């Protein structure tokens, strides 16, 4: 839910933020990162799939034209120690959003005028993961408009499920 989503601050102002009911991607023209709290113990494993569901509403919808807002879900594989570096795996890239559904009353919208739920199930091949810890983040690229992202039912619970190849010797078809 919302408490697990941690927008990174911007020194220049603006930036993504939690609104209490969704995550606002920031202002037009910005690229912002929202970290998903918690770490994943995936060292030595391969991530083979991700699923989640979301709804969205578009702000600044009077700013017609391309590019529109979009977001990516990324897995960050973080190496240990200073200067260890990180590898970033994009697990999902949303399509660019148009001007609807609109948040803005001036264009006939409403802050609760979310899209129908969008179910995502993506197969991937990220790994084997080498870092001591992994984490997830959302990267918003706003273009001429912004986007408010919510869970499929209510609030910001995207219901993210990761599917890994089984551990060696594991009897399960896929660990989650």
C-alpha positions as CSV (number, residue, x, y, z in Angstrom):
1,X,0.0,0.0,0.0
2,X,0.8,3.7,0.2
3,X,3.2,3.5,3.2
4,X,5.5,1.1,1.2
5,X,5.9,3.6,-1.6
6,X,8.7,6.1,-0.9
7,X,9.0,9.0,-3.4
8,X,12.5,10.3,-3.7
9,X,12.9,14.0,-2.9
10,X,13.9,16.5,-5.6
11,X,16.3,19.3,-4.7
12,X,14.6,21.6,-7.3
13,X,11.1,21.0,-5.9
14,X,8.2,19.1,-7.5
15,X,8.7,15.4,-7.5
16,X,6.5,12.4,-7.0
17,X,4.3,12.4,-3.8
18,X,1.8,10.3,-2.0
19,X,-1.7,12.0,-1.9
20,X,-3.2,9.7,0.7
21,X,-5.1,7.7,-2.0
22,X,-2.6,7.3,-4.8
23,X,0.9,8.3,-6.0
24,X,1.2,11.5,-8.0
25,X,4.0,11.2,-10.5
26,X,5.1,14.9,-10.1
27,X,4.9,17.8,-12.5
28,X,5.0,17.8,-16.3
29,X,8.4,17.4,-17.7
30,X,9.8,15.6,-14.7
31,X,11.3,12.1,-14.3
32,X,10.8,10.9,-10.7
33,X,11.5,7.7,-8.8
34,X,9.4,6.1,-6.1
35,X,11.1,3.3,-4.2
36,X,9.0,0.3,-3.0
37,X,10.1,-0.2,0.7
38,X,11.7,-3.5,1.6
39,X,14.3,-5.7,0.1
40,X,14.1,-9.0,-1.9
41,X,16.4,-11.9,-1.1
42,X,17.1,-13.0,-4.6
43,X,20.8,-13.5,-4.8
44,X,21.7,-16.3,-7.2
45,X,18.2,-16.6,-8.4
46,X,16.5,-15.7,-11.7
47,X,13.4,-13.6,-11.8
48,X,11.1,-15.0,-14.5
49,X,7.8,-13.1,-14.0
50,X,6.0,-10.2,-12.4
51,X,2.3,-9.5,-12.1
52,X,0.4,-6.6,-10.6
53,X,-2.7,-4.4,-11.3
54,X,-3.2,-0.7,-11.4
55,X,-5.6,2.1,-12.2
56,X,-4.6,5.7,-13.2
57,X,-5.9,9.1,-13.8
58,X,-4.2,11.8,-15.9
59,X,-3.5,15.4,-14.6
60,X,-2.8,18.5,-16.6
61,X,-5.0,16.9,-19.3
62,X,-5.4,20.3,-21.0
63,X,-1.8,19.9,-22.2
64,X,-2.7,17.8,-25.2
65,X,-0.1,16.2,-27.4
66,X,2.9,13.9,-27.0
67,X,4.6,12.8,-25.0
68,X,2.2,11.7,-22.3
69,X,3.1,10.3,-18.9
70,X,4.3,6.7,-18.5
71,X,5.9,4.6,-15.8
72,X,8.2,1.6,-15.5
73,X,8.5,-1.0,-12.8
74,X,12.2,-1.8,-12.2
75,X,14.2,-4.3,-10.2
76,X,17.4,-3.0,-8.8
77,X,20.1,-5.6,-8.1
78,X,22.5,-3.9,-5.6
79,X,26.0,-5.1,-5.1
80,X,27.6,-5.1,-1.6
81,X,29.9,-2.4,-0.3
82,X,30.9,1.1,-1.5
83,X,31.2,1.4,-5.2
84,X,29.6,-2.0,-5.7
85,X,27.2,-0.6,-8.3
86,X,23.8,-1.8,-9.3
87,X,22.1,-3.5,-12.2
88,X,18.7,-2.3,-13.2
89,X,16.1,-4.6,-14.9
90,X,13.0,-3.0,-16.4
91,X,10.2,-5.5,-15.7
92,X,7.3,-3.5,-17.1
93,X,7.0,-0.3,-19.2
94,X,3.5,1.2,-19.4
95,X,2.2,2.6,-22.6
96,X,2.1,6.4,-22.8
97,X,-1.1,7.8,-21.3
98,X,-3.3,10.2,-23.3
99,X,-5.4,12.9,-21.8
100,X,-8.1,10.6,-20.4
101,X,-9.3,9.6,-17.9
102,X,-8.9,13.2,-16.7
103,X,-8.2,14.3,-13.1
104,X,-9.0,17.9,-14.1
105,X,-12.5,19.4,-13.5
106,X,-11.8,21.9,-16.3
107,X,-11.7,19.1,-18.8
108,X,-14.7,17.2,-17.4
109,X,-12.6,15.0,-15.1
110,X,-12.5,14.2,-11.4
111,X,-9.7,13.2,-9.0
112,X,-11.5,9.9,-8.5
113,X,-12.1,9.3,-12.3
114,X,-9.6,6.3,-12.5
115,X,-9.3,4.1,-15.5
116,X,-10.6,0.5,-15.4
117,X,-8.1,-1.8,-13.7
118,X,-5.1,-2.7,-15.9
119,X,-3.8,-6.2,-15.1
120,X,-0.1,-6.8,-15.9
121,X,1.6,-10.2,-16.3
122,X,5.0,-10.0,-17.8
123,X,7.6,-12.8,-18.3
124,X,11.2,-11.8,-18.0
125,X,14.7,-13.3,-17.5
126,X,16.4,-11.2,-14.9
127,X,19.3,-13.0,-13.4
128,X,20.9,-14.8,-12.0
129,X,20.8,-11.9,-9.6
130,X,24.3,-11.1,-8.2
131,X,23.7,-8.4,-5.5
132,X,23.3,-9.1,-1.8
133,X,19.9,-7.4,-2.0
134,X,17.3,-6.4,-4.6
135,X,14.6,-3.8,-4.5
136,X,11.8,-2.5,-6.7
137,X,11.1,1.0,-7.9
138,X,8.7,2.9,-10.1
139,X,10.1,5.4,-12.5
140,X,7.7,8.0,-13.8
141,X,8.4,10.0,-17.0
142,X,5.8,12.7,-17.2
143,X,6.0,14.3,-20.6
144,X,3.4,17.1,-21.0
145,X,1.1,15.7,-18.3
146,X,1.4,13.7,-15.0
147,X,-0.3,10.6,-13.8
148,X,-1.8,9.4,-10.5
149,X,-1.3,5.7,-9.9
150,X,-3.5,3.6,-7.7
151,X,-4.1,-0.1,-7.0
152,X,-6.7,-2.1,-8.9
153,X,-9.2,-2.0,-6.0
154,X,-8.4,0.9,-3.7
155,X,-5.5,2.8,-2.4
156,X,-2.0,2.1,-3.7
157,X,-1.7,-1.6,-3.2
158,X,-0.5,-2.7,-6.6
159,X,-0.4,-6.4,-5.5
160,X,3.0,-6.9,-7.0
161,X,4.0,-10.6,-7.2
162,X,7.4,-11.8,-8.3
163,X,8.0,-15.3,-9.7
164,X,11.5,-16.8,-9.4
165,X,12.9,-20.0,-10.9
166,X,12.9,-22.5,-8.1
167,X,16.0,-23.0,-5.9
168,X,18.1,-25.9,-6.8
169,X,16.5,-29.0,-5.2
170,X,13.2,-27.1,-4.6
171,X,10.0,-29.1,-5.2
172,X,7.9,-26.0,-6.0
173,X,7.2,-24.9,-9.5
174,X,7.9,-21.3,-8.8
175,X,8.6,-19.4,-5.6
176,X,6.8,-16.1,-5.0
